[in-house]
Amino acid sequence: MAGYVFGIDIGGTSIKFGLFRTDGTVLDKWEVKTQTQKNGCEIIPDVARSVQQKMKEKRLLKEDVAGLGIGVPGPVIAEREVLAAVNLFWGHKKVAEELEELLEIPVKVGNDANVAALGEMWKGGGKGTKNLIMVTLGTGVGGGIIVDGKIVTGAHGAGGEIGHAAMEPELDEACNCGNHGCLEQFTSATGLVRLARQELAKTKEQTVLNPDRISAKDVLDAYKEGDSTAVKIVDDFARYLGNALAIFACVVDPEIFVIGGGVSKAGQPLIDAIQKFYKRFAFAACKETPLVQAELGNDAGIYGAAKLALE
């Protein structure tokens, strides 16, 4: 009986691997460099070689492996095909088919943010739930939506792209996606810096923040120290995100929101700020939905990919 599963998270810089028992116990973790040259043609063969090497090392047969799950930075159709993954220099690619030919092991593919949400549901901040929304606050804003234990991918693989919800569509500045006023323009790390520079340009209050040299961490550290300007900036940030989560709750009514990504390392003070505005804006039936910090960090992707393979 197959007792093992591989979870793989393909990023633009590195490919992370995890070997798990089917109950979610992680047995080994490793990574290799992502070879993006020549339109990423070596990525799939590299994945196959690395899995084969680990199977040889652990003396595993194909029959011992229940499957292999992969998270990729792009929209995915039917858990098999990637429409495009610009950071990997991929166009339309039949990832599952190519890997299955090389490994003769069943393969499932998911968007990396969606897969991370599945990992947090399985073994992280959302453990014990079946309905959650995960928000990742990093350079951009990613997300994943889980309903009844299943990833919501949608008709075009764009389910969970919550960072591109239009919060201020009349904003002159364009988002990287080409639209204007997306959530990630306000609640990513770069969005927080943008809000900070706007506030610093007009405030007359004393502050430890330096507009010529400022980062999201600077703002959040000053916020936790009670700097009044930083409090205004983080309140703006939290208002945008709390409002967005309240809107999303009206659509899928999750049991929990899981907040991850680099910005979330600010911890409970930031979670509390977002929760305050969420409760203000949320529909009555959803007001008590908790917000918690993600627990798996950079491993969420491999956990979620392993879980995807087991579905």
Coordinates of C-alpha atoms in Angstrom, one line a residue:
M1 CA 0.0 0.0 0.0
A2 CA 1.4 3.4 -1.0
G3 CA 2.4 5.2 2.2
Y4 CA 4.4 8.2 0.9
V5 CA 3.8 11.4 -1.1
F6 CA 5.9 14.2 -2.5
G7 CA 5.1 17.9 -2.2
I8 CA 6.9 20.3 -4.5
D9 CA 6.8 24.1 -4.6
I10 CA 8.4 25.6 -7.8
G11 CA 9.5 29.2 -7.4
G12 CA 11.5 31.5 -9.6
T13 CA 14.7 31.0 -7.6
S14 CA 14.4 27.6 -6.0
I15 CA 12.4 24.4 -6.1
K16 CA 11.4 23.1 -2.7
F17 CA 10.7 19.5 -2.1
G18 CA 9.2 17.5 0.7
L19 CA 8.8 13.8 1.3
F20 CA 5.8 13.0 3.5
R21 CA 4.0 10.1 4.9
T22 CA 0.4 10.1 3.8
D23 CA -0.7 11.2 7.3
G24 CA 1.3 14.5 6.8
T25 CA 4.4 13.6 8.7
V26 CA 7.4 15.2 6.9
L27 CA 10.3 12.9 6.5
D28 CA 12.7 15.0 4.5
K29 CA 13.0 18.5 3.0
W30 CA 15.4 19.8 0.4
E31 CA 15.7 22.2 -2.5
V32 CA 17.4 22.8 -5.8
K33 CA 18.0 25.9 -7.9
T34 CA 15.4 26.7 -10.5
Q35 CA 16.9 26.6 -14.0
T36 CA 14.9 29.3 -15.8
Q37 CA 17.2 29.6 -18.8
K38 CA 15.9 28.4 -22.2
N39 CA 12.3 29.1 -21.3
G40 CA 12.6 26.9 -18.2
C41 CA 13.0 23.7 -20.2
E42 CA 15.1 22.0 -17.5
I43 CA 12.7 22.6 -14.6
I44 CA 10.5 19.5 -15.1
P45 CA 13.5 17.2 -15.8
D46 CA 15.2 18.6 -12.7
V47 CA 12.1 17.8 -10.6
A48 CA 12.0 14.3 -11.9
R49 CA 15.7 13.7 -11.3
S50 CA 15.5 15.0 -7.8
V51 CA 12.5 12.8 -6.9
Q52 CA 14.2 9.8 -8.4
Q53 CA 17.3 10.4 -6.4
K54 CA 15.4 10.7 -3.2
M55 CA 13.4 7.5 -3.9
K56 CA 16.7 5.7 -4.5
E57 CA 18.1 7.1 -1.3
K58 CA 15.1 6.1 0.7
R59 CA 14.7 2.8 -1.2
L60 CA 11.2 3.6 -2.3
L61 CA 9.5 1.9 -5.3
K62 CA 6.9 3.6 -7.5
E63 CA 4.3 1.5 -5.8
D64 CA 5.2 3.1 -2.5
V65 CA 4.3 6.6 -3.6
A66 CA 0.7 7.7 -3.7
G67 CA 1.4 10.7 -5.8
L68 CA 3.2 13.9 -6.4
G69 CA 1.8 17.4 -5.9
I70 CA 3.3 20.6 -7.4
G71 CA 2.6 24.3 -6.7
V72 CA 3.5 26.7 -9.5
P73 CA 3.4 30.5 -9.7
G74 CA 0.6 30.8 -12.3
P75 CA -3.0 29.8 -13.1
V76 CA -3.7 26.1 -13.4
I77 CA -6.4 24.2 -15.2
A78 CA -7.9 20.9 -14.1
E79 CA -4.9 20.3 -11.7
R80 CA -2.8 19.4 -14.7
E81 CA -1.9 22.3 -17.1
V82 CA -0.3 25.6 -16.4
L83 CA -1.6 28.4 -18.6
A84 CA 1.5 30.6 -18.1
A85 CA 4.1 31.1 -15.4
V86 CA 6.1 34.2 -16.2
N87 CA 8.6 33.8 -13.4
L88 CA 9.5 30.4 -14.8
F89 CA 9.4 31.6 -18.4
W90 CA 6.7 29.1 -19.2
G91 CA 3.8 29.5 -21.6
H92 CA 1.1 26.9 -21.7
K93 CA 2.6 23.7 -20.3
K94 CA 1.2 20.3 -19.6
V95 CA 3.1 19.9 -16.3
A96 CA 1.3 16.8 -15.0
E97 CA 1.6 14.9 -18.3
E98 CA 5.3 15.6 -18.7
L99 CA 6.1 14.5 -15.1
E100 CA 4.0 11.4 -15.3
E101 CA 5.8 10.3 -18.4
L102 CA 9.2 10.7 -16.6
L103 CA 8.2 9.3 -13.2
E104 CA 5.2 7.0 -13.8
I105 CA 3.6 8.4 -10.6
P106 CA 0.3 10.3 -10.5
V107 CA 0.8 14.1 -10.5
K108 CA -1.5 17.0 -9.6
V109 CA -0.7 20.6 -10.1
G110 CA -2.0 23.7 -8.4
N111 CA -1.4 27.5 -8.2
D112 CA 1.3 28.1 -5.5
A113 CA -0.9 30.5 -3.4
N114 CA -3.9 28.1 -3.5
V115 CA -1.6 25.2 -2.6
A116 CA -0.2 27.1 0.4
A117 CA -3.7 27.7 1.6
L118 CA -4.4 24.0 1.4
G119 CA -1.2 23.3 3.4
E120 CA -2.3 25.8 6.1
M121 CA -5.7 24.1 6.3
W122 CA -4.1 20.6 6.6
K123 CA -1.3 21.2 9.1
G124 CA -1.0 24.9 9.8
G125 CA -3.0 27.9 11.1
G126 CA -6.3 26.5 9.7
K127 CA -5.9 23.0 10.9
G128 CA -9.2 21.4 11.8
T129 CA -11.2 23.6 9.3
K130 CA -12.6 22.9 5.9
N131 CA -13.4 26.4 4.8
L132 CA -10.8 29.2 4.9
I133 CA -9.3 32.1 3.0
M134 CA -5.6 32.6 3.2
V135 CA -4.0 35.9 2.4
T136 CA -0.3 36.2 1.7
L137 CA 1.2 39.7 2.3
G138 CA 4.5 39.9 0.6
T139 CA 5.9 41.9 -2.3
G140 CA 2.4 41.5 -3.7
V141 CA -0.8 40.1 -2.2
G142 CA -1.7 36.5 -3.0
G143 CA -4.4 34.3 -1.7
G144 CA -6.1 30.9 -1.7
I145 CA -9.7 30.0 -1.0
I146 CA -10.7 26.6 0.3
V147 CA -14.4 25.5 0.4
D148 CA -15.4 22.1 1.8
G149 CA -11.7 21.1 1.8
K150 CA -11.2 21.9 -1.9
I151 CA -9.3 24.6 -3.6
V152 CA -11.5 27.1 -5.5
T153 CA -9.7 27.5 -8.8
G154 CA -12.5 28.9 -10.9
A155 CA -13.2 28.7 -14.7
H156 CA -9.9 30.4 -15.7
G157 CA -7.6 29.3 -12.9
A158 CA -7.9 32.7 -11.3
G159 CA -9.8 31.7 -8.1
G160 CA -8.1 33.2 -5.1
E161 CA -6.4 36.1 -6.9
I162 CA -7.6 38.4 -4.1
G163 CA -4.7 40.8 -4.4
H164 CA -6.3 42.1 -7.6
A165 CA -9.7 43.0 -6.1
A166 CA -10.3 46.6 -7.2
M167 CA -10.5 48.7 -4.0
E168 CA -9.8 52.1 -5.6
P169 CA -10.5 51.7 -9.3
E170 CA -10.1 55.5 -10.0
L171 CA -6.5 55.4 -8.7
D172 CA -4.1 56.9 -11.3
E173 CA -1.3 54.5 -10.5
A174 CA -1.5 51.2 -12.3
C175 CA -1.0 47.8 -10.6
N176 CA 1.5 45.3 -12.1
C177 CA -1.6 43.5 -13.5
G178 CA -2.5 46.5 -15.5
N179 CA -5.7 47.5 -13.5
H180 CA -5.9 50.3 -11.1
G181 CA -6.4 50.4 -7.4
C182 CA -5.9 46.7 -6.7
L183 CA -5.7 45.5 -3.1
E184 CA -2.1 44.7 -3.4
Q185 CA -1.3 48.4 -4.1
F186 CA -2.3 49.1 -0.5
T187 CA -1.7 46.0 1.5
S188 CA 1.5 44.4 0.2
A189 CA 4.9 45.3 1.6
T190 CA 5.3 47.8 -1.3
G191 CA 1.8 49.0 -0.7
L192 CA 2.5 49.7 2.9
V193 CA 5.6 51.8 1.9
R194 CA 3.5 53.7 -0.6
L195 CA 0.9 54.5 2.1
A196 CA 3.8 55.6 4.4
R197 CA 5.3 58.0 1.9
Q198 CA 1.9 59.5 1.3
E199 CA 1.4 60.1 5.0
L200 CA 4.9 61.4 5.6
A201 CA 4.5 63.9 2.8
K202 CA 1.6 65.6 4.6
T203 CA 2.2 65.0 8.3
K204 CA 3.5 67.7 10.6
E205 CA 3.9 65.3 13.6
Q206 CA 7.2 64.1 14.9
T207 CA 8.0 60.5 13.8
V208 CA 10.9 58.1 13.7
L209 CA 10.1 57.2 10.1
N210 CA 12.5 58.6 7.4
P211 CA 10.7 59.1 4.0
D212 CA 14.1 58.8 2.2
R213 CA 14.8 55.4 3.7
I214 CA 11.8 53.4 4.6
S215 CA 10.6 49.8 4.5
A216 CA 7.5 47.9 5.5
K217 CA 9.4 46.6 8.6
D218 CA 10.3 50.2 9.6
V219 CA 6.6 51.1 9.6
L220 CA 5.5 48.0 11.5
D221 CA 8.3 48.3 14.1
A222 CA 7.3 52.0 14.6
Y223 CA 3.7 51.0 14.9
K224 CA 4.4 48.5 17.6
E225 CA 6.3 51.2 19.5
G226 CA 3.3 53.5 19.3
D227 CA 4.6 56.1 16.8
S228 CA 1.5 58.2 16.0
T229 CA 2.4 58.5 12.3
A230 CA 3.0 54.8 11.9
V231 CA -0.3 54.1 13.7
K232 CA -2.1 56.2 11.0
I233 CA -0.3 54.4 8.2
V234 CA -1.1 50.9 9.6
D235 CA -4.7 51.9 10.2
D236 CA -5.0 52.8 6.5
F237 CA -3.4 49.5 5.6
A238 CA -5.7 47.5 8.0
R239 CA -8.8 49.4 6.8
Y240 CA -8.2 48.4 3.2
L241 CA -7.5 44.7 4.1
G242 CA -10.3 44.5 6.6
N243 CA -12.8 45.9 4.1
A244 CA -11.6 43.4 1.4
L245 CA -11.9 40.4 3.8
A246 CA -15.4 41.5 4.8
I247 CA -16.4 41.5 1.1
F248 CA -14.8 38.1 0.5
A249 CA -16.6 36.7 3.6
C250 CA -20.0 37.6 2.0
V251 CA -19.1 35.4 -0.9
V252 CA -17.6 32.2 0.7
D253 CA -18.2 32.7 4.5
P254 CA -15.0 31.0 5.7
E255 CA -14.5 29.5 9.1
I256 CA -11.2 31.3 9.4
F257 CA -8.8 33.8 7.7
V258 CA -5.1 32.8 7.7
I259 CA -2.7 35.7 7.2
G260 CA 0.8 34.8 5.9
G261 CA 3.7 36.3 4.0
G262 CA 6.5 38.5 5.1
V263 CA 4.4 41.4 6.3
S264 CA 2.5 39.0 8.7
K265 CA 5.7 38.6 10.7
A266 CA 4.6 41.7 12.5
G267 CA 2.5 39.3 14.4
Q268 CA -0.6 39.8 16.6
P269 CA -0.6 43.6 16.7
L270 CA -1.1 43.7 12.9
I271 CA -3.7 40.9 13.1
D272 CA -5.6 42.8 15.7
A273 CA -5.6 46.0 13.6
I274 CA -7.0 44.1 10.6
Q275 CA -9.6 42.3 12.7
K276 CA -10.8 45.6 14.1
F277 CA -11.7 46.9 10.6
Y278 CA -12.9 43.5 9.5
K279 CA -15.5 43.4 12.3
R280 CA -16.6 46.9 11.5
F281 CA -17.3 46.1 7.8
A282 CA -18.4 42.5 7.9
F283 CA -21.9 41.2 7.4
A284 CA -23.5 40.4 10.8
A285 CA -23.3 36.6 10.4
C286 CA -19.6 36.8 9.6
K287 CA -18.3 39.3 12.1
E288 CA -16.8 36.8 14.5
T289 CA -14.8 34.9 11.9
P290 CA -11.3 34.8 13.4
L291 CA -8.1 36.0 11.8
V292 CA -4.9 34.0 12.6
Q293 CA -1.3 34.1 11.6
A294 CA -0.1 31.4 9.2
E295 CA 2.1 28.7 10.9
L296 CA 4.0 26.9 8.1
G297 CA 6.0 29.7 6.7
N298 CA 7.9 28.8 3.5
D299 CA 6.9 25.1 4.0
A300 CA 3.2 25.8 3.4
G301 CA 3.7 25.1 -0.3
I302 CA 5.2 21.7 0.0
Y303 CA 2.6 20.7 2.6
G304 CA -0.2 21.9 0.4
A305 CA 1.2 20.2 -2.7
A306 CA 1.4 16.9 -0.8
K307 CA -2.2 17.3 0.4
L308 CA -3.3 18.1 -3.2
A309 CA -1.7 14.9 -4.4
L310 CA -3.7 12.9 -1.8
E311 CA -7.1 14.4 -2.8

